[in-house]
Coordinates of C-alpha atoms and ligand atoms in Angstrom, one line a residue:
X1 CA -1.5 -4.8 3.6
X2 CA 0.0 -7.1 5.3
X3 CA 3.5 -9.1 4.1
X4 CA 2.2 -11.1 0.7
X5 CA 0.2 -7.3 -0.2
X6 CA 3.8 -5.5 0.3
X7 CA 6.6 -7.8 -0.8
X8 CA 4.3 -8.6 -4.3
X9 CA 3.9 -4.8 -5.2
X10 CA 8.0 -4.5 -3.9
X11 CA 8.4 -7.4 -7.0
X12 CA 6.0 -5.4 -9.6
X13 CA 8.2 -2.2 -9.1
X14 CA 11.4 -4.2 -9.5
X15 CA 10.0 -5.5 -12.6
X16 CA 9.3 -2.2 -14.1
X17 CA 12.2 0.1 -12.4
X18 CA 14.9 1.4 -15.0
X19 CA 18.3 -0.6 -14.4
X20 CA 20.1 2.7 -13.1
X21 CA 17.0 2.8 -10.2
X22 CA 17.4 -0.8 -9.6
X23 CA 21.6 -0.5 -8.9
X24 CA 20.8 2.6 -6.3
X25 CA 18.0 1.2 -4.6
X26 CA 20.1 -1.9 -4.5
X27 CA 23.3 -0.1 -3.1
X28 CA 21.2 1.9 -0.9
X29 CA 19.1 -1.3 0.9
X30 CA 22.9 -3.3 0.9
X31 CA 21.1 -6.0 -1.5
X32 CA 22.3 -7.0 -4.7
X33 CA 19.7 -9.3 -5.7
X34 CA 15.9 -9.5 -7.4
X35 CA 14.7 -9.1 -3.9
X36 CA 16.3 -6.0 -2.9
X37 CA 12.5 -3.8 -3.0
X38 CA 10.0 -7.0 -1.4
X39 CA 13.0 -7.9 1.2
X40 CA 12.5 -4.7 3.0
X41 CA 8.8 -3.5 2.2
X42 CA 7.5 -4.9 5.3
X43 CA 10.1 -3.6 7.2
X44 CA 8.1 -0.4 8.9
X45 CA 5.4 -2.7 10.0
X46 CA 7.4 -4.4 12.6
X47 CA 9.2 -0.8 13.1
X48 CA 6.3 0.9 14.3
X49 CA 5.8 -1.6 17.2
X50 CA 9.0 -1.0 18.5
X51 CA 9.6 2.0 21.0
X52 CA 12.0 3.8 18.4
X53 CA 9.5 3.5 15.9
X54 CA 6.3 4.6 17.5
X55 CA 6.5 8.2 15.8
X56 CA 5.7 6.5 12.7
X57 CA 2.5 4.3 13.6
X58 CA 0.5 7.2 12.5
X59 CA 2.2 7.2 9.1
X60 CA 0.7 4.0 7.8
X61 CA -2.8 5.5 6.6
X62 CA -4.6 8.7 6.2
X63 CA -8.4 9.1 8.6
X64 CA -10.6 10.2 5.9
X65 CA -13.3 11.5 7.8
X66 CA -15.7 10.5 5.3
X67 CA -19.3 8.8 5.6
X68 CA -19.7 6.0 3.9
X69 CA -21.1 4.7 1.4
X70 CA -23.4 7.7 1.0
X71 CA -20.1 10.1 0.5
X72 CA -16.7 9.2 0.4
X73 CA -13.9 11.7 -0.2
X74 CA -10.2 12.4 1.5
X75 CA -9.2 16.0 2.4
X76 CA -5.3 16.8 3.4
X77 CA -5.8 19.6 5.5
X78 CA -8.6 18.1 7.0
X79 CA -7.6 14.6 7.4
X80 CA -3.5 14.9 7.9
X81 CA -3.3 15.3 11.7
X82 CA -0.3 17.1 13.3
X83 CA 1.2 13.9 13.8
X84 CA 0.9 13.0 10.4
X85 CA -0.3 10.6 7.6
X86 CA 0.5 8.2 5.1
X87 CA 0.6 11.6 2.8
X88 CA 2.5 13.8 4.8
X89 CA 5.1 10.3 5.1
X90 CA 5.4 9.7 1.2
X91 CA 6.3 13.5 1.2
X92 CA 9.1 13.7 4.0
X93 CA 10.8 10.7 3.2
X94 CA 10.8 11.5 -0.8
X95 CA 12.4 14.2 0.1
X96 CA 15.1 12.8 2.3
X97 CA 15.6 10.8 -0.7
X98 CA 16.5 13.6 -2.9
X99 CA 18.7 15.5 -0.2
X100 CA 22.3 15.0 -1.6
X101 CA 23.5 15.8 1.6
X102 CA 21.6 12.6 3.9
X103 CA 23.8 9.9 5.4
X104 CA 23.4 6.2 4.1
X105 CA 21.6 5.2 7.3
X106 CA 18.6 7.9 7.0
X107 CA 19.2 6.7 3.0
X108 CA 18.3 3.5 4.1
X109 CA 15.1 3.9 6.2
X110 CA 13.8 7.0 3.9
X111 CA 13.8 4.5 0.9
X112 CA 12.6 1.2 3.4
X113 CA 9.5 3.7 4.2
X114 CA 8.9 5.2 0.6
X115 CA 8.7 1.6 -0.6
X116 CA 6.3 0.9 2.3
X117 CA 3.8 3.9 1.9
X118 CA 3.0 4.0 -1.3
X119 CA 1.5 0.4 -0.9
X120 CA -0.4 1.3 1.6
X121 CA -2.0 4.2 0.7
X122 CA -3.3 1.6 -2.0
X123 CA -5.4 -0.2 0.3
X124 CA -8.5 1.2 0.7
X125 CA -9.0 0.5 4.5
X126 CA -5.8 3.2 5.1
X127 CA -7.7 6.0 3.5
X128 CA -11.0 5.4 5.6
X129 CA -11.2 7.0 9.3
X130 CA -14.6 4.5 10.0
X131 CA -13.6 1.9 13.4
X132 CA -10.0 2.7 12.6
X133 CA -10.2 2.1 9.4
X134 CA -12.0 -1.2 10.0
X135 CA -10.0 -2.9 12.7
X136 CA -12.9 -2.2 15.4
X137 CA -15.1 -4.1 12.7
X138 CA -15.8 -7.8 13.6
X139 CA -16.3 -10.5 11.3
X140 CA -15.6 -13.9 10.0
X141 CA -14.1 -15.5 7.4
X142 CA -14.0 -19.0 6.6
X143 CA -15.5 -19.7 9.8
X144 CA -12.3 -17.5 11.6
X145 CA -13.0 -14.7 14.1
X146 CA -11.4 -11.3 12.8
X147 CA -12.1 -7.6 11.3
X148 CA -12.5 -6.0 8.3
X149 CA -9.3 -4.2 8.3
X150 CA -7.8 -7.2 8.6
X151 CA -9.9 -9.1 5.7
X152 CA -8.8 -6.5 2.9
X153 CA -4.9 -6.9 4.2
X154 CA -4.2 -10.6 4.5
X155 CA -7.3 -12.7 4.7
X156 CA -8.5 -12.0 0.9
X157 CA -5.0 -11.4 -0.9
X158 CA -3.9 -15.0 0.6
X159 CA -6.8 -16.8 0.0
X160 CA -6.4 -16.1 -3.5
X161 CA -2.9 -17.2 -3.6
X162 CA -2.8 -19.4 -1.2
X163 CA 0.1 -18.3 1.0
X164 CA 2.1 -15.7 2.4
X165 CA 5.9 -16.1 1.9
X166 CA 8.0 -14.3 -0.3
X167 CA 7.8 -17.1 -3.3
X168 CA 3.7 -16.6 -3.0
X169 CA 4.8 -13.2 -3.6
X170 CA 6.9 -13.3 -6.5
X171 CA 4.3 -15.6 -8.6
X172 CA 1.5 -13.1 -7.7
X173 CA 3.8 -10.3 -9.1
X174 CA 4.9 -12.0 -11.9
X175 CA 0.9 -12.8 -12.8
X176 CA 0.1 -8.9 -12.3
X177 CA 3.2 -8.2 -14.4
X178 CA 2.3 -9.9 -17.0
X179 CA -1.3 -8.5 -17.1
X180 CA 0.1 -5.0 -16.8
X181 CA 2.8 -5.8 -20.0
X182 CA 0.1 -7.7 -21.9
X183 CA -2.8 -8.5 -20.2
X184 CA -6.1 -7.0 -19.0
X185 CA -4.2 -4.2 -17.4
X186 CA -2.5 -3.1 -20.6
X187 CA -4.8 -0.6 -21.9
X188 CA -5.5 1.2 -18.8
X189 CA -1.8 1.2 -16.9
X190 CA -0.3 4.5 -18.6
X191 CA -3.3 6.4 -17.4
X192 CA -2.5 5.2 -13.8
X193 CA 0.8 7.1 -13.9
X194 CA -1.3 10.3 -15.4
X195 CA -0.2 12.9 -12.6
X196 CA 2.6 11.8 -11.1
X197 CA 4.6 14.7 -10.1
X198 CA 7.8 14.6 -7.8
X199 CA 7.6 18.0 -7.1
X200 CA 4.6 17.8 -5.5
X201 CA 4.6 14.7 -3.8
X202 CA 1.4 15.5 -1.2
X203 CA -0.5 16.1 -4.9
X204 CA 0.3 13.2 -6.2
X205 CA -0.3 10.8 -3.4
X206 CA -3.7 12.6 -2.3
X207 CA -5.2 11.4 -5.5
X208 CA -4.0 7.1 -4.8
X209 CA -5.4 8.0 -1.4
X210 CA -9.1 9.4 -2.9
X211 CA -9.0 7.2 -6.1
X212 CA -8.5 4.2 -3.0
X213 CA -11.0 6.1 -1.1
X214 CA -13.6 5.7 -3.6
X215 CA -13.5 1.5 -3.3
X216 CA -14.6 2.2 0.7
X217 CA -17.9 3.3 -0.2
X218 CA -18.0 0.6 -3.7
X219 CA -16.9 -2.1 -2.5
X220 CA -16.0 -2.2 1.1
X221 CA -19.0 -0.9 2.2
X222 CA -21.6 -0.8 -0.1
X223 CA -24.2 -1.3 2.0
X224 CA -22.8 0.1 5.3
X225 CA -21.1 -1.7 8.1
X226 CA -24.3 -2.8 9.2
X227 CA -24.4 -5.3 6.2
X228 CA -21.2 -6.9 7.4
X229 CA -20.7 -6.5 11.1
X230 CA -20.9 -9.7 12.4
X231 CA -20.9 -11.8 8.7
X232 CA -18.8 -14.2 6.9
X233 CA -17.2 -12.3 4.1
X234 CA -15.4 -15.6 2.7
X235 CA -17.8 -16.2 0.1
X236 CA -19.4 -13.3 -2.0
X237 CA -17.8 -10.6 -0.6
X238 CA -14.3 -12.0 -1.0
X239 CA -15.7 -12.3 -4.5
X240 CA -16.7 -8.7 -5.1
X241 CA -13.0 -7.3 -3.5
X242 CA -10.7 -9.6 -5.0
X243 CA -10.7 -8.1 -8.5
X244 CA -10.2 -4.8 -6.8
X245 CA -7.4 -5.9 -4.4
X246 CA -5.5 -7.3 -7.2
X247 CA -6.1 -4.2 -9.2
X248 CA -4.9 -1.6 -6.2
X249 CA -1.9 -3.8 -5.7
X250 CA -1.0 -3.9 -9.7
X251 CA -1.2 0.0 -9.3
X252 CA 0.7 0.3 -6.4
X253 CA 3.7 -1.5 -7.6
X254 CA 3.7 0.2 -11.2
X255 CA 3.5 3.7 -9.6
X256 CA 6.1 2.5 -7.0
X257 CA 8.5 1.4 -10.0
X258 CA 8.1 5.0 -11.1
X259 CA 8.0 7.0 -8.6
X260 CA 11.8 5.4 -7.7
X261 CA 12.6 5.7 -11.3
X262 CA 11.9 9.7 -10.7
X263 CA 13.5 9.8 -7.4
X264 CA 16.8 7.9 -8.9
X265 CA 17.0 10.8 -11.7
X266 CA 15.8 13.6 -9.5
X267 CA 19.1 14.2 -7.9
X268 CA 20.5 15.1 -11.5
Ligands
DCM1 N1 2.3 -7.0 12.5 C1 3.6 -7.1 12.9 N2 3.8 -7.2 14.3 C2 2.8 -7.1 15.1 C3 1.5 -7.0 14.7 C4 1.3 -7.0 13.3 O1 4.5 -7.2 12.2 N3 3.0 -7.1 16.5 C5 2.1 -7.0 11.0 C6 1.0 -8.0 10.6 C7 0.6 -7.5 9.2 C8 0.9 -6.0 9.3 O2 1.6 -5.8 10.6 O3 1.5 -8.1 8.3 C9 -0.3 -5.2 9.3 O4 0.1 -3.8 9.3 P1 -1.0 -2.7 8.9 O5 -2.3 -3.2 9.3 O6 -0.5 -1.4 9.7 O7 -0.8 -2.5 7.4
DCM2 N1 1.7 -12.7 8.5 C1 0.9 -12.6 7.4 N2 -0.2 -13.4 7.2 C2 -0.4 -14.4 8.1 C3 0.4 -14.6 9.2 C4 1.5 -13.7 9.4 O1 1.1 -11.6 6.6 N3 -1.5 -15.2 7.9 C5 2.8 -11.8 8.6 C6 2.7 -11.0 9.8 C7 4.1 -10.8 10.3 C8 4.8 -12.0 9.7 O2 4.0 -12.6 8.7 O3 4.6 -9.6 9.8 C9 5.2 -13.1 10.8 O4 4.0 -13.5 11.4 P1 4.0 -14.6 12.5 O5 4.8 -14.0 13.6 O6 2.5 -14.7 12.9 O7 4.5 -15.8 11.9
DCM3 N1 -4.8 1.4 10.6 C1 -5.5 2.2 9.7 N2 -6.2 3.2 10.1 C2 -6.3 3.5 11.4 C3 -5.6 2.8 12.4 C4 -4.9 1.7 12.0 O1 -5.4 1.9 8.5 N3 -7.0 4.6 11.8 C5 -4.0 0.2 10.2 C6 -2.6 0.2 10.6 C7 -2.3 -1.2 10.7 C8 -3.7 -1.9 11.1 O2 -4.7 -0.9 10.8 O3 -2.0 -1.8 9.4 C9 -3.7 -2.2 12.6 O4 -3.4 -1.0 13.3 P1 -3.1 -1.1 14.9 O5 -2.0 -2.1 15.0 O6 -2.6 0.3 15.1 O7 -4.4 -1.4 15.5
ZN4 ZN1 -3.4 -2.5 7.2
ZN5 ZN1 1.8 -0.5 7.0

C-alpha cells in the first residue's frame, strides 16, 4: 500500500486496540497522541531504500508462485525464500516484541515493522510472485502511465478518497470503523479474527496472505494480464477492486488492533 493504505489501517487498529495496548505502543513509538500507530506505519517503506535497510526490502510481500487466474494459492516453504518474506517478517519481529529482554530501540523498529507488515500482506499484489507482483505490468489510469502494482497501492485507494495525507486517512478509517462497529462489516468482522494465534504467528499470517491471494486470481486478474496489459483501469476495473480494497484494508487494521492487543498481554 502505499501511505493513505497504511496510515488508515494504523487509525482502524487504534480505534479498536484495548487502552493498556494503546499506552505501550504509545510509550514504545515516543508518541502520546491518536496518531501514535498511522505516524509510523509508513516508516519501513522509506527504510528499505536506505543502505541500512536493504535486508528488509524482501520483507514487504511474499512471491506466491502461483498461476493465475486458473490456480491461485501461497505455500511457506515454497514461497519464503532464504532471505525472507512478509511471513517470515510478521514472525521475527512479533517475537522481538515479546522478548522481555530487547532494548527500546529494537522495541521501536520491531513494533514500526509489525505495524507495517500486516498491512501489507493485505494487499493482494504482495502475495502474488506474477511481474513482481505487478510492478513490471504497464497500464493507465486516468489517462496516467503506470503498473498494476502500483494501481491496487495508491492509484485506486486515493481515487476513492481523494487524497493521500494523514487527515484523508483518518476519515477513511473512521468510515471503515464505523462499518466494522455498525455497518456492512458488522456481521462478518468476528469471523476475520477466527485463527488468530500468537503462538504461531507464520499460521496465522499464511492464511491473510492466501485469503489475499485468492482476490489475484478474482479480481486482479480475472481474465489474465493479457486483459489489462496496456489498458486503462480507471473506469470498470477501479470499480470491480474498490469494494475489495476497502474490505482488505478494514481487515487489516481490525486484525492489526488485535494482534497488538495479544502482543501487549503476551508478555504476562
Ligand atoms: N516509496 C518511498 N520512497 C521511494 C519509492 C517509493 O517512500 N524512493 C514509497 C511510495 C509508496 C510505497 O513506497 O508509498 C510503496 O511501497 P511498496 O510498493 O513496497 O508497498
Ligand atoms: N505518496 C503517495 N501517493 C502519491 C504520492 C506520494 O502515497 N500520489 C507517498 C509516497 C511517499 C510520500 O507520499 O512515501 C512522499 O511522496 P513524494 O515524495 O512524492 O511527495
Ligand atoms: N513488491 C512486491 N512483490 C515483489 C516485488 C516488489 O509486492 N516481488 C512490492 C514492494 C513495493 C513495490 O512492489 O511495495 C515496489 O517494489 P520495488 O521498489 O522493489 O520495485
Ligand atoms: Zn506495494
Ligand atoms: Zn511496504
Amino acid at each position: 500500500w502505499g501511505s493513505l493504505g497504511h496510515e488508515t489501517i494504523a487509525y482502524i487498529a487504534s480505534n479498536f486496540v484495548s487502552p493498556a495496548t494503546q499506552s505501550l505502543f504509545q510509550t514504545i513509538l515516543h508518541n502520546q497522541t491518536s496518531s501514535y500507530l498511522a505516524g509510523v506505519a509508513t516508516w519501513a517503506d522509506s527504510f528499505r531504500y536506505t543502505a541500512a535497510g536493504r535486508f528488509s526490502a524482501p520483507f514487504h510481500f511474499i512471491d506466491a508462485e502461483d498461476d493465475p487466474p486458473a490456480s491461485c494459492g501461497v505455500v511457506y516453504a515454497r514461497d519464503c525464500p532464504v532471505e525472507g518474506c512478509v511471513v517470515g517478517a510478521i514472525r521475527n519481529y512479533t517475537a522481538q516484541l515479546l522478548d522481555a529482554d530487547l532494548g527500546a530501540g529494537n522495541r521501536n523498529m520491531a513494533a514500526k515493522f509489525v505495524i507495517h507488515f500486516v498491512g501489507d500482506i493485505h494487499q493482494p499484489l504482495h502475495d502474488e510472485s506474477l511481474d513482481r507482483g505487478g510492478n513490471s505490468i504497464l497500464v493507465t489510469f486516468d489517462n496516467v502511465q503506470t503498473n498494476l502494482h502500483h494501481v491496487w497501492d495508491s492509484n485506486i485507494p486515493e481515487k476513492l478518497i481523494g487524497g493521500y495525507a494523514l487527515p484523508d486517512a483518518e476519515r477513511w478509517a473512521t468510515a471503515l470503523t464505523t462499518a466494522i462497529k455498525t455497518g456492512v462489516y458488522k456481521t462478518d468482522a468476528e469471523s476475520w479474527l477466527q485463527g488468530i494465534d500468537l503462538s504461531d504467528p507464520v499460521g496465522t499470517s499464511i492464511r491473510w496472505a492466501e485469503e489475499a491471494n485468492q482476490f489475484v486470481c478474482q479480481t486482479v486478474l480475472p481474465e489474465g494480464k493479457d486483459a489489462v496489459v496496456g489498458k486503462e483501469l480507471g473506469g470498470e476495473y477501479y470499480e470491480a477492486a474498490v469494494p475489495v480494497i476497502e474490505l482488505q484494508v478494514a481487515r487489516a487494521g481490525y486484525r492489526l488492533a488485535r494482534w497488538l492487543d495479544l502482543i501487549a498481554a503476551g508478555g504476562k
